[in-house]
Short mmCIF file of C-alpha atoms in Angstrom, two decimals:
data_model
loop_
_atom_site.label_atom_id
_atom_site.label_comp_id
_atom_site.label_asym_id
_atom_site.label_seq_id
_atom_site.Cartn_x
_atom_site.Cartn_y
_atom_site.Cartn_z
CA MET A 1 19.67 -78.19 -30.95
CA SER A 2 22.97 -77.85 -29.08
CA ASN A 3 25.60 -75.21 -29.78
CA LYS A 4 27.88 -77.94 -31.13
CA ALA A 5 25.54 -78.26 -34.11
CA PHE A 6 26.58 -74.79 -35.18
CA GLU A 7 30.35 -75.10 -34.62
CA PHE A 8 32.38 -73.83 -37.58
CA ASP A 9 35.89 -75.06 -38.34
CA ALA A 10 37.97 -72.55 -40.31
CA ASN A 11 40.44 -75.27 -41.38
CA GLU A 12 37.63 -77.28 -42.97
CA TRP A 13 36.51 -74.15 -44.84
CA LEU A 14 40.02 -73.67 -46.29
CA ILE A 15 40.21 -77.33 -47.29
CA ALA A 16 36.83 -77.04 -48.99
CA PHE A 17 38.06 -74.09 -51.07
CA ALA A 18 41.22 -75.89 -52.17
CA GLY A 19 41.11 -76.84 -55.84
CA LYS A 20 37.80 -75.03 -56.49
CA SER A 21 37.21 -72.70 -59.38
CA VAL A 22 36.39 -69.05 -58.81
CA SER A 23 32.67 -69.60 -59.53
CA GLU A 24 32.57 -72.67 -57.31
CA GLY A 25 34.39 -70.74 -54.56
CA CYS A 26 31.90 -67.87 -54.73
CA MET A 27 28.98 -70.28 -54.52
CA LEU A 28 30.54 -72.02 -51.48
CA SER A 29 31.18 -68.66 -49.86
CA LYS A 30 27.52 -67.72 -50.20
CA ILE A 31 26.50 -70.95 -48.46
CA VAL A 32 29.03 -70.41 -45.66
CA VAL A 33 28.00 -66.78 -45.03
CA ARG A 34 24.32 -67.67 -44.93
CA SER A 35 25.03 -70.59 -42.57
CA PHE A 36 27.15 -68.35 -40.39
CA GLY A 37 24.26 -65.90 -40.04
CA ILE A 38 21.98 -68.72 -38.92
CA LEU A 39 24.69 -69.78 -36.44
CA LEU A 40 24.86 -66.34 -34.83
CA VAL A 41 21.10 -65.97 -34.50
CA ALA A 42 20.76 -69.42 -32.98
CA SER A 43 23.67 -68.77 -30.61
CA SER A 44 22.12 -65.51 -29.40
CA LEU A 45 18.83 -67.24 -28.66
CA THR A 46 20.60 -70.02 -26.76
CA ALA A 47 22.56 -67.44 -24.76
CA CYS A 48 19.36 -65.83 -23.45
CA THR A 49 19.45 -68.37 -20.64
CA MET A 50 23.21 -68.01 -20.15
CA ILE A 51 23.56 -64.24 -19.58
CA PRO A 52 26.57 -63.73 -17.28
CA GLY A 53 25.82 -62.47 -13.79
CA SER A 54 27.45 -61.89 -10.40
CA GLY A 55 25.03 -64.16 -8.54
CA PRO A 56 21.39 -65.28 -8.23
CA SER A 57 18.47 -62.96 -8.85
CA ALA A 58 16.26 -61.83 -5.98
CA GLY A 59 13.49 -63.99 -7.43
CA ALA A 60 15.72 -67.08 -7.52
CA ILE A 61 16.65 -66.63 -3.85
CA SER A 62 12.98 -66.26 -2.90
CA ARG A 63 11.88 -69.27 -4.95
CA GLU A 64 14.52 -71.59 -3.48
CA ALA A 65 13.67 -70.46 0.07
CA SER A 66 10.07 -71.59 -0.48
CA GLU A 67 11.09 -75.15 -1.40
CA GLN A 68 10.44 -77.88 1.14
CA TYR A 69 14.10 -78.71 1.76
CA ALA A 70 15.63 -75.29 1.17
CA PRO A 71 19.26 -75.00 2.38
CA TYR A 72 18.49 -71.69 4.10
CA SER A 73 15.71 -69.60 5.64
CA LEU A 74 14.82 -66.25 4.08
CA VAL A 75 13.89 -63.48 6.53
CA ASN A 76 12.42 -60.19 5.33
CA VAL A 77 13.83 -57.59 7.71
CA THR A 78 11.24 -55.50 9.52
CA THR A 79 11.13 -53.59 12.80
CA ARG A 80 9.94 -56.84 14.41
CA THR A 81 13.00 -58.65 13.04
CA LEU A 82 15.31 -56.02 14.52
CA ALA A 83 13.57 -56.23 17.90
CA ILE A 84 14.14 -60.00 18.01
CA LEU A 85 17.78 -59.64 16.96
CA LYS A 86 18.41 -57.01 19.63
CA SER A 87 16.92 -59.24 22.31
CA ARG A 88 19.21 -62.15 21.46
CA PRO A 89 21.53 -63.09 24.33
CA LEU A 90 25.16 -62.24 23.69
CA ASP A 91 27.88 -64.79 24.19
CA ASN A 92 29.01 -64.25 27.75
CA LEU A 93 31.25 -65.88 30.30
CA SER A 94 29.44 -64.74 33.45
CA THR A 95 26.35 -66.82 32.63
CA ILE A 96 28.32 -69.87 31.53
CA PHE A 97 31.01 -69.97 34.23
CA GLY A 98 29.43 -67.86 36.96
CA GLN A 99 30.74 -64.99 39.05
CA ALA A 100 31.95 -67.04 42.03
CA ARG A 101 35.40 -66.45 43.42
CA LYS A 102 37.99 -69.01 42.60
CA ALA A 103 38.54 -72.12 44.65
CA ASN A 104 40.95 -71.75 47.59
CA SER A 105 44.37 -71.29 45.99
CA SER A 106 46.05 -72.09 49.31
CA ALA A 107 45.11 -75.75 49.04
CA ILE A 108 48.06 -77.99 48.31
CA GLY A 109 47.85 -80.22 45.27
CA VAL A 110 49.77 -83.05 43.64
CA GLY A 111 53.05 -81.76 42.20
CA ASP A 112 53.32 -78.78 44.53
CA THR A 113 56.63 -78.39 46.36
CA VAL A 114 56.67 -77.78 50.12
CA VAL A 115 59.32 -76.99 52.72
CA ILE A 116 58.86 -77.90 56.43
CA HIS A 117 60.54 -76.05 59.34
CA ILE A 118 60.33 -77.60 62.82
CA TRP A 119 61.28 -75.94 66.14
CA GLU A 120 61.43 -77.40 69.61
CA SER A 121 61.14 -75.41 72.82
CA ALA A 122 64.41 -76.76 74.26
CA GLN A 123 67.61 -78.32 73.12
CA GLY A 124 68.16 -82.02 73.27
CA GLY A 125 65.06 -82.90 71.30
CA LEU A 126 64.64 -84.85 68.05
CA PHE A 127 65.48 -81.88 65.88
CA SER A 128 68.26 -80.37 67.96
CA GLY A 129 71.62 -80.18 66.33
CA GLY A 130 74.47 -77.79 65.75
CA GLY A 131 73.68 -75.94 68.94
CA GLY A 132 70.15 -75.17 67.82
CA SER A 133 66.75 -76.60 68.45
CA SER A 134 65.25 -76.52 64.95
CA ALA A 135 65.51 -78.30 61.64
CA GLU A 136 64.48 -77.70 58.04
CA ILE A 137 63.10 -80.55 55.98
CA PRO A 138 64.32 -79.94 52.39
CA GLU A 139 61.66 -79.12 49.82
CA GLN A 140 59.85 -82.10 48.42
CA PRO A 141 57.09 -82.48 45.83
CA VAL A 142 53.70 -83.80 46.83
CA SER A 143 53.47 -87.35 45.54
CA VAL A 144 50.79 -88.73 43.24
CA ALA A 145 49.26 -90.24 46.36
CA GLY A 146 49.00 -86.72 47.80
CA THR A 147 51.57 -87.22 50.57
CA ILE A 148 54.90 -85.97 51.87
CA THR A 149 57.34 -87.54 54.34
CA VAL A 150 58.35 -85.90 57.64
CA PRO A 151 60.94 -87.52 59.92
CA TYR A 152 59.35 -89.08 63.03
CA ALA A 153 55.91 -88.05 61.76
CA GLY A 154 55.98 -90.51 58.90
CA THR A 155 53.93 -90.18 55.74
CA VAL A 156 51.58 -87.22 55.97
CA ARG A 157 48.66 -86.72 53.57
CA VAL A 158 48.57 -83.05 52.51
CA VAL A 159 46.66 -82.87 49.22
CA GLY A 160 43.61 -80.60 49.40
CA MET A 161 44.78 -79.11 52.69
CA THR A 162 46.03 -75.60 53.43
CA PRO A 163 49.54 -75.09 54.85
CA ASP A 164 48.00 -74.27 58.23
CA GLN A 165 46.05 -77.52 58.26
CA VAL A 166 49.19 -79.46 57.35
CA ARG A 167 51.04 -77.67 60.19
CA LEU A 168 48.49 -78.86 62.73
CA ARG A 169 48.64 -82.39 61.38
CA ILE A 170 52.45 -82.57 61.64
CA GLU A 171 52.49 -81.03 65.10
CA GLY A 172 49.94 -83.64 66.22
CA ALA A 173 52.05 -86.46 64.75
CA LEU A 174 55.16 -85.18 66.58
CA ARG A 175 53.49 -84.56 69.91
CA GLY A 176 55.01 -86.82 72.55
CA LYS A 177 58.09 -87.32 70.39
CA ALA A 178 59.52 -83.83 70.05
CA ILE A 179 59.72 -81.13 72.74
CA GLU A 180 56.68 -78.91 72.24
CA PRO A 181 57.14 -78.88 68.45
CA GLN A 182 56.25 -75.83 66.39
CA VAL A 183 55.92 -76.33 62.64
CA LEU A 184 55.95 -73.93 59.65
CA VAL A 185 54.79 -75.22 56.28
CA SER A 186 55.73 -73.24 53.15
CA VAL A 187 54.61 -73.95 49.60
CA THR A 188 57.48 -72.96 47.33
CA LYS A 189 55.92 -74.08 44.04
CA ASN A 190 52.15 -74.10 43.94
CA LEU A 191 51.72 -75.65 40.49
CA SER A 192 48.22 -76.92 41.19
CA ASN A 193 46.93 -73.37 41.72
CA THR A 194 47.93 -71.75 38.48
CA VAL A 195 46.27 -70.80 35.24
CA THR A 196 47.81 -71.12 31.80
CA VAL A 197 47.89 -68.06 29.55
CA THR A 198 48.73 -68.36 25.88
CA GLY A 199 48.07 -66.81 22.49
CA GLU A 200 48.44 -63.13 21.69
CA VAL A 201 49.89 -62.06 25.05
CA ALA A 202 53.30 -60.59 25.72
CA THR A 203 54.37 -63.54 27.92
CA SER A 204 52.78 -66.97 27.71
CA GLY A 205 53.07 -69.42 30.60
CA ARG A 206 51.70 -70.42 33.98
CA VAL A 207 50.49 -67.68 36.31
CA PRO A 208 50.21 -68.51 40.05
CA LEU A 209 47.04 -67.50 41.84
CA SER A 210 47.02 -65.59 45.09
CA PRO A 211 44.57 -66.15 47.97
CA ARG A 212 42.75 -62.88 47.19
CA GLY A 213 41.62 -64.17 43.78
CA GLU A 214 42.42 -62.93 40.27
CA ARG A 215 40.05 -62.03 37.46
CA LEU A 216 40.55 -62.45 33.72
CA LEU A 217 41.94 -58.96 33.17
CA ASP A 218 44.29 -59.40 36.15
CA ILE A 219 45.79 -62.51 34.58
CA ILE A 220 46.11 -60.89 31.14
CA SER A 221 47.82 -57.89 32.74
CA ILE A 222 50.23 -60.09 34.74
CA SER A 223 51.15 -61.78 31.44
CA GLY A 224 52.19 -58.44 29.94
CA GLY A 225 48.90 -57.57 28.27
CA PRO A 226 47.72 -58.25 24.71
CA ARG A 227 50.09 -57.85 21.78
CA MET A 228 47.55 -56.08 19.56
CA GLU A 229 44.50 -53.85 19.74
CA ALA A 230 41.44 -55.14 21.55
CA HIS A 231 39.12 -55.05 18.52
CA GLN A 232 41.27 -57.70 16.83
CA LEU A 233 41.14 -60.19 19.69
CA ALA A 234 38.85 -62.72 21.29
CA VAL A 235 39.34 -64.12 24.80
CA GLN A 236 38.82 -67.87 25.10
CA VAL A 237 38.44 -69.58 28.47
CA THR A 238 38.75 -73.34 28.83
CA ARG A 239 37.57 -74.77 32.12
CA GLY A 240 37.38 -78.53 32.40
CA SER A 241 35.75 -79.84 29.23
CA ARG A 242 34.06 -76.56 28.32
CA THR A 243 35.46 -73.80 26.14
CA GLU A 244 33.81 -70.43 25.56
CA SER A 245 34.99 -67.13 24.10
CA ILE A 246 33.96 -63.49 23.83
CA ALA A 247 35.35 -60.44 22.08
CA MET A 248 38.13 -58.69 23.97
CA GLU A 249 36.22 -55.42 23.64
CA GLN A 250 33.22 -56.99 25.37
CA LEU A 251 35.42 -58.17 28.23
CA VAL A 252 36.88 -54.68 28.66
CA SER A 253 33.57 -52.81 28.42
CA ASP A 254 31.36 -55.13 30.50
CA ALA A 255 32.55 -55.58 34.09
CA ARG A 256 30.30 -58.64 34.52
CA GLU A 257 32.40 -60.54 32.00
CA ASN A 258 35.60 -60.01 33.99
CA ILE A 259 35.02 -63.24 35.92
CA TYR A 260 37.23 -64.85 38.56
CA VAL A 261 39.59 -67.46 37.15
CA GLN A 262 39.87 -70.93 38.63
CA PRO A 263 42.92 -73.18 39.08
CA ASN A 264 43.83 -75.00 35.86
CA ASP A 265 41.90 -72.61 33.62
CA VAL A 266 43.43 -72.04 30.19
CA ILE A 267 43.11 -68.47 28.92
CA THR A 268 43.88 -67.89 25.25
CA LEU A 269 43.91 -64.60 23.37
CA ILE A 270 43.00 -65.36 19.77
CA ARG A 271 43.55 -63.00 16.87
CA GLN A 272 40.20 -62.54 15.17
CA PRO A 273 40.22 -59.57 12.80
CA ARG A 274 36.66 -58.60 11.90
CA SER A 275 35.71 -58.43 8.26
CA PHE A 276 32.76 -58.83 5.92
CA THR A 277 32.56 -59.52 2.20
CA VAL A 278 30.44 -57.84 -0.47
CA PHE A 279 29.41 -59.28 -3.84
CA GLY A 280 27.01 -58.31 -6.58
CA ALA A 281 25.75 -54.96 -7.82
CA THR A 282 27.90 -52.68 -5.68
CA ASN A 283 30.58 -50.24 -6.70
CA ALA A 284 33.22 -52.58 -5.26
CA ASN A 285 33.27 -56.32 -4.57
CA ALA A 286 35.70 -56.81 -1.71
CA SER A 287 36.55 -58.22 1.69
CA VAL A 288 36.53 -55.33 4.14
CA GLN A 289 38.06 -55.27 7.62
CA PHE A 290 36.46 -52.99 10.20
CA ASP A 291 37.48 -51.64 13.60
CA GLU A 292 34.09 -50.45 14.83
CA SER A 293 32.79 -52.33 17.85
CA ARG A 294 29.35 -52.19 16.23
CA LEU A 295 29.06 -51.80 12.47
CA ARG A 296 25.66 -51.14 10.89
CA LEU A 297 24.64 -52.27 7.41
CA ASN A 298 24.42 -48.71 6.08
CA GLN A 299 28.02 -48.13 7.21
CA ALA A 300 29.16 -51.40 5.63
CA LEU A 301 27.61 -50.49 2.26
CA ALA A 302 29.18 -47.05 2.44
CA LYS A 303 32.62 -48.65 2.83
CA VAL A 304 32.29 -50.17 -0.67
CA GLY A 305 30.76 -47.11 -2.33
CA GLY A 306 27.13 -48.13 -2.00
CA LEU A 307 24.90 -49.79 -4.58
CA ASP A 308 25.58 -49.55 -8.31
CA ASP A 309 22.75 -47.37 -9.70
CA GLN A 310 22.96 -49.04 -13.12
CA ARG A 311 22.69 -52.62 -11.88
CA ALA A 312 21.37 -52.92 -8.35
CA ASN A 313 17.93 -54.21 -7.43
CA ALA A 314 16.85 -52.04 -4.49
CA LYS A 315 14.60 -54.87 -3.32
CA GLY A 316 17.45 -57.36 -3.47
CA VAL A 317 19.83 -56.41 -0.65
CA PHE A 318 20.76 -59.60 1.20
CA VAL A 319 22.93 -60.52 4.20
CA TYR A 320 24.08 -64.16 4.45
CA ARG A 321 24.82 -65.52 7.94
CA THR A 322 24.57 -68.58 10.18
CA GLU A 323 22.35 -68.25 13.24
CA PRO A 324 21.13 -70.54 16.06
CA ALA A 325 18.10 -72.54 14.96
CA GLY A 326 16.12 -71.26 17.94
CA LEU A 327 16.62 -67.66 16.85
CA VAL A 328 15.68 -68.44 13.23
CA ALA A 329 12.49 -70.15 14.42
CA ARG A 330 11.54 -66.96 16.29
CA LEU A 331 12.27 -64.83 13.22
CA THR A 332 10.29 -66.97 10.79
CA GLY A 333 7.63 -68.38 13.08
CA VAL A 334 8.47 -71.84 11.75
CA PRO A 335 10.08 -74.36 14.15
CA LEU A 336 13.12 -76.20 12.82
CA SER A 337 13.71 -79.91 13.30
CA VAL A 338 17.16 -79.42 14.86
CA PRO A 339 18.35 -78.48 18.38
CA ALA A 340 17.87 -74.79 19.19
CA ASP A 341 21.62 -74.12 19.48
CA THR A 342 22.46 -75.71 16.10
CA LYS A 343 23.80 -73.20 13.58
CA VAL A 344 21.71 -72.94 10.40
CA ASN A 345 21.90 -70.79 7.28
CA VAL A 346 19.76 -67.67 7.08
CA ILE A 347 19.49 -64.85 4.52
CA TYR A 348 18.18 -61.44 5.60
CA GLN A 349 16.47 -59.42 2.85
CA PHE A 350 16.01 -55.64 2.73
CA ASP A 351 13.66 -53.62 0.48
CA LEU A 352 15.23 -50.23 -0.15
CA GLN A 353 12.44 -49.16 -2.50
CA ASP A 354 10.49 -48.65 0.70
CA PRO A 355 11.72 -45.31 2.10
CA SER A 356 11.64 -46.71 5.62
CA GLY A 357 14.05 -49.46 4.54
CA PHE A 358 16.99 -47.13 5.16
CA PHE A 359 16.04 -46.88 8.84
CA LEU A 360 16.33 -50.66 8.98
CA LEU A 361 19.87 -50.45 7.52
CA LYS A 362 20.84 -48.09 10.35
CA GLU A 363 19.73 -50.60 12.98
CA PHE A 364 20.94 -53.88 11.45
CA GLU A 365 24.30 -54.91 12.91
CA ILE A 366 26.96 -56.56 10.74
CA TYR A 367 28.93 -59.37 12.35
CA ARG A 368 32.32 -60.86 11.60
CA ASP A 369 32.29 -63.03 8.44
CA ASP A 370 28.92 -61.73 7.20
CA LEU A 371 28.41 -61.79 3.42
CA ILE A 372 26.46 -58.95 1.79
CA TYR A 373 25.02 -59.61 -1.66
CA ILE A 374 23.21 -57.14 -3.94
CA ALA A 375 21.15 -58.76 -6.71
CA ASN A 376 20.97 -57.31 -10.22
CA SER A 377 17.77 -55.56 -11.28
CA SER A 378 15.63 -56.94 -14.10
CA LEU A 379 16.50 -53.89 -16.18
CA ALA A 380 20.19 -54.67 -15.81
CA GLU A 381 19.53 -58.16 -17.19
CA VAL A 382 17.62 -56.62 -20.14
CA ARG A 383 20.60 -54.35 -20.82
CA LYS A 384 22.91 -57.36 -20.82
CA PHE A 385 20.68 -59.16 -23.30
CA ALA A 386 20.45 -56.07 -25.52
CA THR A 387 24.24 -55.80 -25.53
CA LEU A 388 24.52 -59.48 -26.40
CA VAL A 389 22.06 -59.11 -29.30
CA SER A 390 23.87 -56.02 -30.53
CA THR A 391 27.22 -57.82 -30.40
CA THR A 392 25.72 -60.79 -32.23
CA ALA A 393 23.90 -58.70 -34.83
CA SER A 394 27.03 -56.85 -35.95
CA PRO A 395 28.73 -59.93 -37.51
CA ILE A 396 25.40 -60.86 -39.11
CA ALA A 397 25.19 -57.44 -40.74
CA GLN A 398 28.76 -57.80 -41.96
CA ALA A 399 27.98 -61.25 -43.33
CA SER A 400 24.96 -59.83 -45.14
CA SER A 401 27.14 -57.17 -46.78
CA VAL A 402 29.60 -59.82 -47.92
CA ASN A 403 26.70 -61.86 -49.29
CA ARG A 404 25.47 -58.89 -51.35
CA LEU A 405 28.95 -58.38 -52.75
CA LEU A 406 29.13 -62.02 -53.76
CA ASN A 407 25.73 -61.80 -55.42
CA ASN A 408 26.91 -58.79 -57.41
#
């Protein structure tokens, strides 16, 4: 029977009493009080399956994980689990982009601006004038076709060439026309050999590259440095069609990650404050930001006051996270039917009734956006039910007293 079968309308009760005699009213009251007692008992029994809680029980999480199409994998954390997690490769730029020096930044590209100076060994030549024997060709941008124009030398292709190579080409084109020509090629705006820096830096914009080669930290420093502390930032590098990022702290602490930049790279400093959330039987449910470069689970629990002694299930400490499918397959020993780099849901479970479980907490690292959940103990659920019965029984006892008064 549904709860609606026991709904009681006070207005209908008042209407029923209207026009009744005292004896009829007392008789109706007896019926109502007795019915109300039945209502409360039935409601308390129905509520046994509707006891309020802060989340699923440890048993419910385990049962769903065993289903054929479970939306997550459940991993019981052991020393083996920690060994696999520690051996996981970190996100890194050196493996993805390599450690090679940048391409030659002296090469001229489309859009660059160049200036040509030409000298002749004697007056009276093509470029003599004003009492001198030299001329300056005003700066001109390299065309889309990769060329510039030089008087008497015609259209000269310069794209992909260094200034010295362009010099030799122009001198060759002028030989036999000018008097022992000497040429100087200067690149005044080398737009094709720049990187773009944006995000949380003091000065965003294009940064020109020098022939010696700049690394990531060089470029960030030239741009005025980051605008906030390193633990709040990630460094993202876009090269061609590929984009990868690492924590700023990792870039600073690991020299291998300070890779050489390449022309047309886009470097972005992204604000990524690190935080985790905690729900369930703890002394505080909250979202907590942390500054530690490596935060362990025992430290994370301490930040919220630890487990609630009255409610927590020591076997039901869980960490929710997404992990690469390849890693989850290693942890569970069960291959997944998705590519190894696909992110899948995983729940890590800790048993703190085992004294050695606290050593596992000290070794398990908490990542940004992790969710920690502490399930309620069975005893806590019993207490809830007992409170519900007690709350329900009190009106029944009062109704019984009223019934006795009516009978008297």
